[in-house]
mmCIF file of C-alpha atoms in Angstrom:
data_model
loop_
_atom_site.group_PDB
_atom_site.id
_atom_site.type_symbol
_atom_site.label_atom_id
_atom_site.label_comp_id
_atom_site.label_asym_id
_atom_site.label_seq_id
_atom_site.Cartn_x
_atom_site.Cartn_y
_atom_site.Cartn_z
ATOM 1 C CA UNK A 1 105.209 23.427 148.972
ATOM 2 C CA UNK A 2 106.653 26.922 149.699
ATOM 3 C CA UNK A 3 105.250 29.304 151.050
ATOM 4 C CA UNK A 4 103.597 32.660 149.441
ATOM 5 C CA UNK A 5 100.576 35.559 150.380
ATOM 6 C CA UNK A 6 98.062 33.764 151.217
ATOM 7 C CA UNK A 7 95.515 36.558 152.078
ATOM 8 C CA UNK A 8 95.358 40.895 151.986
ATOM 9 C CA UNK A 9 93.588 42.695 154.575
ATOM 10 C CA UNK A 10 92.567 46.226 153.048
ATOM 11 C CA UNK A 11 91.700 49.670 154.710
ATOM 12 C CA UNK A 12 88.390 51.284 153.395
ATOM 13 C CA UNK A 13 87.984 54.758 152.560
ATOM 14 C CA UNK A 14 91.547 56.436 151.314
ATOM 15 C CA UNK A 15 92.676 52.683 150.346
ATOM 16 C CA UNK A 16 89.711 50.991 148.339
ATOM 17 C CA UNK A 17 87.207 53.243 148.416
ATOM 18 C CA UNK A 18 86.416 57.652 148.359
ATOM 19 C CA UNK A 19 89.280 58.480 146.472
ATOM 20 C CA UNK A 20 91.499 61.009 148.566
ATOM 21 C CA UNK A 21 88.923 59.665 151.724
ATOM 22 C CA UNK A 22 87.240 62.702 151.705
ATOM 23 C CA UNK A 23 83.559 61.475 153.564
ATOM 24 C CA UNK A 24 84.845 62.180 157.160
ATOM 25 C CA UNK A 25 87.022 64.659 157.061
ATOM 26 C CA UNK A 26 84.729 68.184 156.183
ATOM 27 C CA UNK A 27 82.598 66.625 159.125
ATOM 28 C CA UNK A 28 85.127 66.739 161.783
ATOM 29 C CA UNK A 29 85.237 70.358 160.663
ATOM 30 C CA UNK A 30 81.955 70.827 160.505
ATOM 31 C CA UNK A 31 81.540 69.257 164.484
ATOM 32 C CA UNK A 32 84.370 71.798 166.004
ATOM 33 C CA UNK A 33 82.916 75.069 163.933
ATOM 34 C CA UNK A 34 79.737 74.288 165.483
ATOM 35 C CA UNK A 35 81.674 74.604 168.698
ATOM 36 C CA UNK A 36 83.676 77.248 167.779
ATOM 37 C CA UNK A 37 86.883 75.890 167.078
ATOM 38 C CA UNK A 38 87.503 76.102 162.967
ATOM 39 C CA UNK A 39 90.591 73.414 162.643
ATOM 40 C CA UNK A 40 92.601 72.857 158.945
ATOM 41 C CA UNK A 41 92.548 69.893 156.763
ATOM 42 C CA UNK A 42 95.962 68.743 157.740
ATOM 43 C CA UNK A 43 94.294 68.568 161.782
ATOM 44 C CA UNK A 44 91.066 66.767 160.527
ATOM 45 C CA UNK A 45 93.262 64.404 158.089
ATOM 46 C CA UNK A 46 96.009 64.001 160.939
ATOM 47 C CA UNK A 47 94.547 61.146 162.915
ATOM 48 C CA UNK A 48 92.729 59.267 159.634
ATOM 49 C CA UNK A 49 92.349 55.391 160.082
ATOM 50 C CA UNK A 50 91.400 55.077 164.219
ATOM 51 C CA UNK A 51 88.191 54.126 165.800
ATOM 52 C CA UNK A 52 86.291 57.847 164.901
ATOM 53 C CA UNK A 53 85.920 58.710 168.038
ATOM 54 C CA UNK A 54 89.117 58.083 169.004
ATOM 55 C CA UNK A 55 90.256 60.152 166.010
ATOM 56 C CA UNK A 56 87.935 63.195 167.752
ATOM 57 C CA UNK A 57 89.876 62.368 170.701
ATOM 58 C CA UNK A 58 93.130 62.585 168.563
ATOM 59 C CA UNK A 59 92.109 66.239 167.370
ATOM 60 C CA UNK A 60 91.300 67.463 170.890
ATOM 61 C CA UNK A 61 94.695 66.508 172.085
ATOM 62 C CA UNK A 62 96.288 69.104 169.680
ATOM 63 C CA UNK A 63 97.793 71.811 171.344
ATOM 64 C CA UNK A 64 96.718 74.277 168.249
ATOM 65 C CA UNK A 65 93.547 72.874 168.797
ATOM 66 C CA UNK A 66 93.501 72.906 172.761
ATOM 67 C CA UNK A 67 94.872 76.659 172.387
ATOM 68 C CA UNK A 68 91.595 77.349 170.292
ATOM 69 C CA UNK A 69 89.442 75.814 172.005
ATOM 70 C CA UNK A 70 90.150 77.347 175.699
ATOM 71 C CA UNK A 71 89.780 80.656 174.200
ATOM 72 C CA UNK A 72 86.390 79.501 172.528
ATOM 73 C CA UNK A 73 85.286 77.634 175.786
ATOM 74 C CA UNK A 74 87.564 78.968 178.626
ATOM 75 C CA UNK A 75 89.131 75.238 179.395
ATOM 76 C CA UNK A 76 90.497 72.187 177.379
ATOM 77 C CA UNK A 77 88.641 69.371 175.281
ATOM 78 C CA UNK A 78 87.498 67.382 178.046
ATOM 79 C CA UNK A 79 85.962 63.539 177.535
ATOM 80 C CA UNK A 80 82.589 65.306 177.489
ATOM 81 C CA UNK A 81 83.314 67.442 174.621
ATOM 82 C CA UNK A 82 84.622 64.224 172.824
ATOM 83 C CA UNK A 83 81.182 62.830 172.931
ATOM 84 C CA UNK A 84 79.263 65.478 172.562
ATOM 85 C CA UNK A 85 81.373 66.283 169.116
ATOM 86 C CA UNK A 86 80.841 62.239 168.308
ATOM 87 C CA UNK A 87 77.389 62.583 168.929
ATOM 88 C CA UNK A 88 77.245 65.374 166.536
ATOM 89 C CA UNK A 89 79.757 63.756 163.970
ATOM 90 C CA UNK A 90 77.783 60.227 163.744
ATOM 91 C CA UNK A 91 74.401 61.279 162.124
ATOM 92 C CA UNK A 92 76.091 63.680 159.707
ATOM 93 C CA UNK A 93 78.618 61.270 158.601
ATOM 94 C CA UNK A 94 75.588 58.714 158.101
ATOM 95 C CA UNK A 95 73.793 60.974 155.893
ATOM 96 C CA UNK A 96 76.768 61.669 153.333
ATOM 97 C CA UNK A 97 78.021 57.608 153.583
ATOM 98 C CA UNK A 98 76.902 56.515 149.962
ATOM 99 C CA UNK A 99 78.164 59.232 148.401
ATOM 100 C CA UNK A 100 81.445 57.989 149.357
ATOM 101 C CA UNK A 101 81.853 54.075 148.281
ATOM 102 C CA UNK A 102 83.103 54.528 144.285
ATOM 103 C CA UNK A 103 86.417 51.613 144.245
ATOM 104 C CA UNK A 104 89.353 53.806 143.525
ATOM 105 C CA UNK A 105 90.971 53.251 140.212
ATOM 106 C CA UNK A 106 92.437 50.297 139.813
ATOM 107 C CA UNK A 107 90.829 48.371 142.453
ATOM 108 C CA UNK A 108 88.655 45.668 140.972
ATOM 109 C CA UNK A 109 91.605 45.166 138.440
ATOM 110 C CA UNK A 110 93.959 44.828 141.257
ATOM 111 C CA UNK A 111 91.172 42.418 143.376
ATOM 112 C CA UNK A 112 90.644 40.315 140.184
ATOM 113 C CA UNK A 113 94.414 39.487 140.066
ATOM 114 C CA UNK A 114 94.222 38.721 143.600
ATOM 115 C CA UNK A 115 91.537 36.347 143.438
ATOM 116 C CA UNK A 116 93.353 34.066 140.278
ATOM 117 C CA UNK A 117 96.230 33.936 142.402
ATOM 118 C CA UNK A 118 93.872 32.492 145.361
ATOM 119 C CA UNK A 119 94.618 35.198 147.518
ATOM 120 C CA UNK A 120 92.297 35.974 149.918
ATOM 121 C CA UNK A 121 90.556 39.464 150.655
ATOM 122 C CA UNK A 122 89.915 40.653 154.559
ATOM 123 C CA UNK A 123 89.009 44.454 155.093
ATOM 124 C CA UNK A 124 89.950 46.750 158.427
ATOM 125 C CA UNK A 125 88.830 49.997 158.949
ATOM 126 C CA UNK A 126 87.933 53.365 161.292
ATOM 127 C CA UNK A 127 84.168 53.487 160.263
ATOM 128 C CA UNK A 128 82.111 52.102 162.488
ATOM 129 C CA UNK A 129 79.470 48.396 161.919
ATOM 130 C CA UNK A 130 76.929 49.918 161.324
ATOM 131 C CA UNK A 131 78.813 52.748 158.750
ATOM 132 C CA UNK A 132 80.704 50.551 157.428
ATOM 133 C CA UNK A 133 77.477 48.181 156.234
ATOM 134 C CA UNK A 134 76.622 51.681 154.313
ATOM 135 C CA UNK A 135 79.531 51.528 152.354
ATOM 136 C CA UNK A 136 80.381 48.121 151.322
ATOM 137 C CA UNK A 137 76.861 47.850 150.398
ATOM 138 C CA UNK A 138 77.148 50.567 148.287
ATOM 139 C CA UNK A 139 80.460 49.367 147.574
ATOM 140 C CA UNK A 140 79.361 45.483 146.204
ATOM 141 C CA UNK A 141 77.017 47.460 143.943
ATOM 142 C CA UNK A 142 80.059 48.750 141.942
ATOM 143 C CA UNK A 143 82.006 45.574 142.221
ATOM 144 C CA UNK A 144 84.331 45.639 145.601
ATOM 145 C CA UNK A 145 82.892 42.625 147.952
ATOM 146 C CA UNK A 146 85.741 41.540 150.082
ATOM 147 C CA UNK A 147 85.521 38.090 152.192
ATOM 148 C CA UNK A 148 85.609 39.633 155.405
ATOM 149 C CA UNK A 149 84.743 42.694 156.732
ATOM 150 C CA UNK A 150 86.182 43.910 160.283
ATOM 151 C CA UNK A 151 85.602 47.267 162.377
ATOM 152 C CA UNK A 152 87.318 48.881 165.313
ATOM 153 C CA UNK A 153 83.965 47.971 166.826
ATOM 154 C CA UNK A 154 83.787 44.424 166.628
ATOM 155 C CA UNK A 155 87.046 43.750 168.481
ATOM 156 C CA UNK A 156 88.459 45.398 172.138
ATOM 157 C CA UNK A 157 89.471 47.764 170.276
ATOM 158 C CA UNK A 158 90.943 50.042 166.829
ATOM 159 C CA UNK A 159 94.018 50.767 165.182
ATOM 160 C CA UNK A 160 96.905 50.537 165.811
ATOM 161 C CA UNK A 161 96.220 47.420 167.693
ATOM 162 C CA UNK A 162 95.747 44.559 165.936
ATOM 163 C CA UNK A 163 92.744 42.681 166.385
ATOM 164 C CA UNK A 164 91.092 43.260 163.776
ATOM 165 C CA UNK A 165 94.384 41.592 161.767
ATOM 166 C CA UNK A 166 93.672 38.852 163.728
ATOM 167 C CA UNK A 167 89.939 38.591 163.732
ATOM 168 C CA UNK A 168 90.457 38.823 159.494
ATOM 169 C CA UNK A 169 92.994 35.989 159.561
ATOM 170 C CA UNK A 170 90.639 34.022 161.611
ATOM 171 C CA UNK A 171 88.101 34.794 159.849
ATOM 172 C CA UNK A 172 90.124 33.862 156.467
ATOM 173 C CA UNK A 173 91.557 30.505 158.436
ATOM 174 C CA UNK A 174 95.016 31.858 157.129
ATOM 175 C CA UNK A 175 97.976 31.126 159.448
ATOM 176 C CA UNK A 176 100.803 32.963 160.306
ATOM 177 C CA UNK A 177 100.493 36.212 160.200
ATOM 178 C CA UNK A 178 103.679 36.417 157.777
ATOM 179 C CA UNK A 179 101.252 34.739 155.195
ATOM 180 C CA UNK A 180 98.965 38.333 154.826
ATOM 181 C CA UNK A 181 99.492 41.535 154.304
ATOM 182 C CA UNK A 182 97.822 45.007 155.549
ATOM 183 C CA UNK A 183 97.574 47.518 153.213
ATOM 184 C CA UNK A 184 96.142 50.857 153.876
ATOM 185 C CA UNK A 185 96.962 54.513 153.014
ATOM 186 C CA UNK A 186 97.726 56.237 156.632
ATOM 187 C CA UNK A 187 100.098 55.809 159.496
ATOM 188 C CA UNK A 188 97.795 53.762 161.498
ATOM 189 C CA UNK A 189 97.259 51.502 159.039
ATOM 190 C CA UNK A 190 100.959 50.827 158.694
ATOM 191 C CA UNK A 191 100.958 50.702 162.409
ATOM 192 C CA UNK A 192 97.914 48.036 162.950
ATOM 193 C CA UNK A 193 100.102 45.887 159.954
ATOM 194 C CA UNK A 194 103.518 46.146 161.746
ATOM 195 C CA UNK A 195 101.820 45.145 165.134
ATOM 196 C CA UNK A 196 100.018 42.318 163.941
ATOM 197 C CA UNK A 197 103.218 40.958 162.484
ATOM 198 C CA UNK A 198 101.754 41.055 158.706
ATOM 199 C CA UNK A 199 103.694 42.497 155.400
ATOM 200 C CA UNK A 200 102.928 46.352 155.303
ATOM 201 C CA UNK A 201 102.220 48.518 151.988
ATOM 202 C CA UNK A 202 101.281 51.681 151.947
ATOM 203 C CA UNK A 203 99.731 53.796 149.358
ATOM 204 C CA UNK A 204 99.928 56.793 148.359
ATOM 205 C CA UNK A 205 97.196 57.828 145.363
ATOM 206 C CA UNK A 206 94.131 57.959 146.491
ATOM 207 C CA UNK A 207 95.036 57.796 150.175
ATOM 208 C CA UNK A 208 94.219 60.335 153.299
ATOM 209 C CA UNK A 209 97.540 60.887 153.459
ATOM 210 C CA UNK A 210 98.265 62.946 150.413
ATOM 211 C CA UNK A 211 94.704 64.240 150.760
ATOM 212 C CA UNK A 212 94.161 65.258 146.864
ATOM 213 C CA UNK A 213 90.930 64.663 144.230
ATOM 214 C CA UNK A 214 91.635 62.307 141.619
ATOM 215 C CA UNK A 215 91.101 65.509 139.096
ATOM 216 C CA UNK A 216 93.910 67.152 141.532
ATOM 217 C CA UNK A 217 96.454 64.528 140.743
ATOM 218 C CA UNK A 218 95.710 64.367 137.261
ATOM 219 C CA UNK A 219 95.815 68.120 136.596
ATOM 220 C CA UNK A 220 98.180 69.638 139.277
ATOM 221 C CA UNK A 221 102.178 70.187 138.287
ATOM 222 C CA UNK A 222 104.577 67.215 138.131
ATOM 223 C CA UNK A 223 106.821 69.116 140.050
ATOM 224 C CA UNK A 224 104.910 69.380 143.161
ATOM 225 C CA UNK A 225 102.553 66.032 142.853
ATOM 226 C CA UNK A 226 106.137 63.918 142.672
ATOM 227 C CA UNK A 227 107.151 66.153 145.645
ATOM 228 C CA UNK A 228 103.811 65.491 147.720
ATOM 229 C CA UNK A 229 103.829 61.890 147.242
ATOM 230 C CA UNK A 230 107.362 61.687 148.469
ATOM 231 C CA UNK A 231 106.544 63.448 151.621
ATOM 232 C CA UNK A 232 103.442 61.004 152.128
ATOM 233 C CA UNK A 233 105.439 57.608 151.347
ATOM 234 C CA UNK A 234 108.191 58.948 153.880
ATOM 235 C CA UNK A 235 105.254 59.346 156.591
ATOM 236 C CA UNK A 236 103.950 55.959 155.806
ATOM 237 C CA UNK A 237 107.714 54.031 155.741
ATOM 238 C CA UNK A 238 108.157 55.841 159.062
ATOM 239 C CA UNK A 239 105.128 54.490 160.443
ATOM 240 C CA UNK A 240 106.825 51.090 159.628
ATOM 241 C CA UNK A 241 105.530 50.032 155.873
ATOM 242 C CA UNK A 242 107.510 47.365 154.508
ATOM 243 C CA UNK A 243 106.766 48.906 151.293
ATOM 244 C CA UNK A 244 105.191 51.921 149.683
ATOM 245 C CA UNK A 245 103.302 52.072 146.225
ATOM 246 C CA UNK A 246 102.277 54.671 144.375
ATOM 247 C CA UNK A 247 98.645 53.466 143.274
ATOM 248 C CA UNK A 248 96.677 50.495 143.866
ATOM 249 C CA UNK A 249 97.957 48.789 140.895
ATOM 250 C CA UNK A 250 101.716 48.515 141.393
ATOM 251 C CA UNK A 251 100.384 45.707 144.325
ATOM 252 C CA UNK A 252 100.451 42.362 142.621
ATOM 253 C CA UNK A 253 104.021 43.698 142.286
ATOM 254 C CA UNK A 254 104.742 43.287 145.660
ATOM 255 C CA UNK A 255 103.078 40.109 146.422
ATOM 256 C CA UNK A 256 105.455 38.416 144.069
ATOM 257 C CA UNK A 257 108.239 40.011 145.663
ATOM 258 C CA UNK A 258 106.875 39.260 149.163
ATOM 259 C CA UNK A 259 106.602 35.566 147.440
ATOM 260 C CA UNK A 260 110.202 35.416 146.915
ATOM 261 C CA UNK A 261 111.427 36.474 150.287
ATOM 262 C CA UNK A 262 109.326 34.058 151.822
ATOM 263 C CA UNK A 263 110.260 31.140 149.674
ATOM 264 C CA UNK A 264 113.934 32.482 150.038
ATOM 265 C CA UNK A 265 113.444 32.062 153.876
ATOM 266 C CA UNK A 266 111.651 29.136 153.765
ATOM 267 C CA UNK A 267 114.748 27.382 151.805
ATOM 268 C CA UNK A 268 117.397 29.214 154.013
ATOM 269 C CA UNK A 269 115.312 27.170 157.116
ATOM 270 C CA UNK A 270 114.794 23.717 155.130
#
């Protein structure tokens, strides 16, 4: 029998679900103008898809952002600034969570294909257990129920490593690695799929990356959507994506033409 795709481990928010993955980012904003430190969307967005923490982390380490913050505090973003902004960021995030779970277009179409081809469905993603039980719960109310679920905080540790690859394909009894494949809408995503030695797609509509509404896409000039979603697949194919898709729908796409470079390979080693 040759071989094929066998299972698809998913991102969350930017990927599956919240459209444009818009339920964390006005809160890291919110957490550093409390402190006095206003940073832009492109900051916030820069670091989408790690543990969130270590995205705070991320956004201290910016030297815009260290500039602003010594003249707001008289020294740099030390590790007890990073917890006191996580400490802050947590309960916020928690109360805006449900909001936030709507499948992005396409989705359940796309999952529905999946599932007649017997492919199986694993989920990674930056959220937190216990915030990421908010959202798939709200989430299987609208129709998305993957077959495993995996956060940065049930393995050693987040993207881009890639446990939580391997805790999915464990969890999924799929074996090797070459067998799945990660998809997920931001550089980390691409990075956690070309470390755990999995297919990588990236995609753009929807994602963090290209950071629009779905009425922003829809309504905004040709000219300047084509040229944004160029500039966001180049940032995802640098970060290593095998392949990069414009929506969520061009994906059953790929898996056949995954399927025939595997079953090429498999007959080139027969």
């Amino acid at each position: 029998m040759n071989p094929n795709i066998e299972g698809i481990i998913f991102d969350w928010a930017g990927t599956t679900v919240d459209y444009g993955c818009f339920a964390p980012v006005q809160v890291f904003m919110e957490v550093f103008y409390k402190r006095g430190v206003s940073i832009t969307y492109k900051e916030a967005r820069g670091p989408m898809g790690l543990l969130k923490v270590d995205h705070i982390r991320a956004i201290c380490e910016m030297e815009r952002v260290k500039t602003a913050w010594r003249e707001a505090h008289g020294k740099n973003p030390d590790e007890t600034d990073v917890k006191a902004l996580y400490d802050d960021f947590e309960p916020m995030l928690f109360r805006i969570l449900d909001q936030y779970a709507d499948p992005i277009p396409g989705v359940l179409d796309v999952m529905t294909q999946l599932r007649e081809k017997n492919i199986k469905i694993g989920s990674t993603t930056g959220y937190t257990g216990d915030m990421i039980e908010i959202v798939s719960h709200e989430a299987a109310k609208k129709g998305y129920v993957p077959d495993s679920i995996v956060t940065s905080t049930d393995v050693p540790a987040g993207r881009p490593y890639p446990w939580m690859c391997f805790q999915n394909a464990i969890n999924l009894n799929i074996y090797p690695m070459l067998h799945m494949i990660k998809v997920g809408d931001t550089t980390s995503d691409m990075q956690e799929g070309v470390n755990a030695g999995m297919w990588t797609v990236g995609v753009v509509k929807g994602s963090s990356i290209l950071g629009r509404t779905e009425i922003e896409v829809e309504t905004m000039d040709s000219f300047q959507l084509h040229q944004e979603i160029k500039e966001a697949a180049q940032h995802l194919k640098s970060a290593g994506a095998d392949y990069v898709i414009e929506d969520i729908t061009r994906l059953p796409e790929i898996v056949e033409t995954i399927n025939k470079r595997l079953n090429a390979r498999h007959v080139s080693y027969a």
